[in-house]
Amino acid sequence: MRLSRYFLPVLKETPSEAQIVSHRYMLRAGMIKQSSAGIYSWLPLGFKVLRKIEDIIHEEQKRAGHIPMLMPTIQSADLWRESGRYDDYGEEMLRIRDRHDRDMLFTPTAEELITDIFRSHVGSYKDLPLTLYQIQWKFRDEIRPRFGVMRGREFYMKDGYNFDLTKEDALHAYNRHLVSYLRTYERMGLQAIPMRADSGPIGGDDTHEFLVLAETGESEVFYDSQITELKFGDRQIDYDSVEQCQAVLEEFTSRYARTDETHDEAIFAEVPEERRRTARGIEVGQIFYFGTKYSEPMGATVVDKDGNRVPVHMGSHGIGVSRLLGAIIEASHDDKGIIWPEGVTPFHCGIVNLKQGDAEADAACDAIYASLTALGLEPLYDDTNERAGGKFATMDLIGLPWRITVGPRGLKNGVVELTSRRTGESEELPPEAAVERIAQIYGVVAKG
Amino acid sequence: MRLSRYFLPVLKETPSEAQIVSHRYMLRAGMIKQSSAGIYSWLPLGFKVLRKIEDIIHEEQKRAGHIPMLMPTIQSADLWRESGRYDDYGEEMLRIRDRHDRDMLFTPTAEELITDIFRSHVGSYKDLPLTLYQIQWKFRDEIRPRFGVMRGREFYMKDGYNFDLTKEDALHAYNRHLVSYLRTYERMGLQAIPMRADSGPIGGDDTHEFLVLAETGESEVFYDSQITELKFGDRQIDYDSVEQCQAVLEEFTSRYARTDETHDEAIFAEVPEERRRTARGIEVGQIFYFGTKYSEPMGATVVDKDGNRVPVHMGSHGIGVSRLLGAIIEASHDDKGIIWPEGVTPFHCGIVNLKQGDAEADAACDAIYASLTALGLEPLYDDTNERAGGKFATMDLIGLPWRITVGPRGLKNGVVELTSRRTGESEELPPEAAVERIAQIYGVVAKG
């Protein structure tokens, strides 16, 4: 993308309403614009990151054998009356009356609707196990929306639902989700620690929240420092293997890690003192096993091997997709701006032309742009007439992990400059070598 | 995907509420499920086609230089009061009051919000031309929703908005949209004819609707039969070229083609009688030029070359994404079910195992499945214990364009059967040759 043809409305001033760094940088980098309290438009740069995060989630969910679908945002209140949650949910539910005076709502979660789909179409244990999921807009009418996309009203969420014959099978689904979530967050450059949590209005006893450690987190967390040394890495997992998934769960949840909701001083005291940590965390996901809480009242049953009709065991599993942008920025920034992990960066590489209009510099930038594009990578080429300082400031603010700087002086010596956003280190090398380095970083292979 | 691990709830019975063929087949093929009047869940097969259509639209919009972003579904009424449309819109607008008693709405279209974004961030003619678009859920509270996704209440729509300095520039944007829409529909296997139409509540004088001819269409259309012979094909277009885009517009709109809203018997009578056609059509898109209708009242201005502040010229451009599934099925089906065009098929090829459990047949199916997958193609392998007739009926119903049938008898002679869903013609050939044929059809290259 050439910046002259893009829409990247960066702000020089820091918006006064933004209290935390991710909110400030998302506004300043032209990623979002508030349209009303807690409701945002996703400007092109923000939308691009949102899609990258969505794509990673889809890939990892499908890898785990989960099946994508989509439920509507507006639902009838009737189903929610069946489960009993219509009255329980309180003012955070956005209630709507349509032109025929029917009670509707903008769905904050979809346990009822998915259970209705299940009971309408599935009747036999032979159709289990089954895990369906969606990535869809939700609404929660927060009384005081704040922190930008971190606690907005309209938010994008991945919500998945497993249906299993027995509690054991459903716990395997729970473990499978835990594994897939670990992979998902790591691909986004995040360390998200599973912590024992409280189930809230979803229900059930087994639940873990995934928390990213950050000073601005809303939750107070308590953990054994050993847990931060764990890495999922690129190990191969057979998602059908009960043992393998169980082993990962045990590895990642056997050390003490709890939010303030479930924190227990007595147990925490057993952790060696030098490993006891208190910090703040941002919740980026949660998994639940809640058994027959919805299937029983709503009649979601299957016929088992012996011909008996039994309610299915369920769980639900969520990832806060739009919130993740905020969490990633909270975890990865400096005083100049965002520092995107390679897995979610909106553009793979920035190209800065120090002297737009100089024939040689323009030609070199065009050639680098074409080479990167031919590799299937997306560079952002600042081809505007802005002075060099301004171009650097914008690139630092929007946080592309790599920048190639091209100027007449370097070209005389046959080199351009390759700069890492994270370390700030620069290296001079020939243009083709810079392209090759970027290709290596992103694991793409140059053709020919 | 193995059918035994998928969620494909096909119905044997034809649902009584469905009046048109696309609605019937979408329900029977397990693509959608109604959740309330005019509101649907997209079951896995339906969601897969929806995503394919969405991807084609994104590709073609970006090719035309348009920039993707995303606006929220819930908007404040305030902006709509500024344009004057809040009161004009009538009962089809879903009006909502939030917990603080603020008037909100579920957006049916986004001229106001995009204009607000524009005026907040753009101030100079140097930032033009600019075309932003989104693919997002919309709501229209139809008094009598019907025909499944063809006239639903919650629907998925691509809406794009161009901002230009002059009327001429905006008309070039209009033409560019027309060209990109022609390409888009053809990639979906559709012939969508641009017809002069009425602008309705969007406003403006220049507008074309794109109509797919189908008996069940809601609009009556009148056209010169020569227009159905036009093909966009794979010609290369420079979207920056005013002349090239204008030439395509002229080619595709110079012959008579109008909806009943703008039909003129006197002009129609000038078409040679043997070429005059009356038919029914399904509207799948519409483009508008409306000048300064929104920019003037909302103050969306830029400073021009001479330092004067002038309102920008705008247009908006929509494609009915969810509706397209219905339109494609109306245009492409037979009495056994759907016939997907290759461009949008949910799976590239079906594999039917005539004797599940037979070691040789199972191994041959597994090998074909693995080969197609390695090519980057997605087969749907019916590995269930259903009898052959049932497997064929399901494949015909869900409409995959190609099917490979594998059975012990054929394998003894070293062959499988490759069947075209459209023609019904079958051919016996070795498994590897069948895979190669599928690869050719989809334009993928076998490795090694």
CSV table of C-alpha atoms in Angstrom, one decimal, chain B residues 43 72 85 144 184 274 279 321 347 353 382 413 425:
chain,number,residue,atom,x,y,z
B,43,LEU,CA,-24.9,-23.0,9.8
B,72,PRO,CA,-20.3,-0.3,14.3
B,85,ARG,CA,-33.0,11.0,7.8
B,144,ARG,CA,-43.2,-8.8,6.4
B,184,THR,CA,-17.4,-9.3,-8.7
B,274,GLU,CA,-37.5,-9.2,-31.4
B,279,ALA,CA,-38.7,-10.6,-17.1
B,321,VAL,CA,-23.9,-10.1,0.5
B,347,PHE,CA,-16.2,-27.4,-0.9
B,353,ASN,CA,-17.3,-43.8,-0.6
B,382,ASP,CA,-18.8,-38.5,3.0
B,413,ASN,CA,-10.4,-51.8,-12.7
B,425,GLU,CA,-22.1,-36.5,-16.9
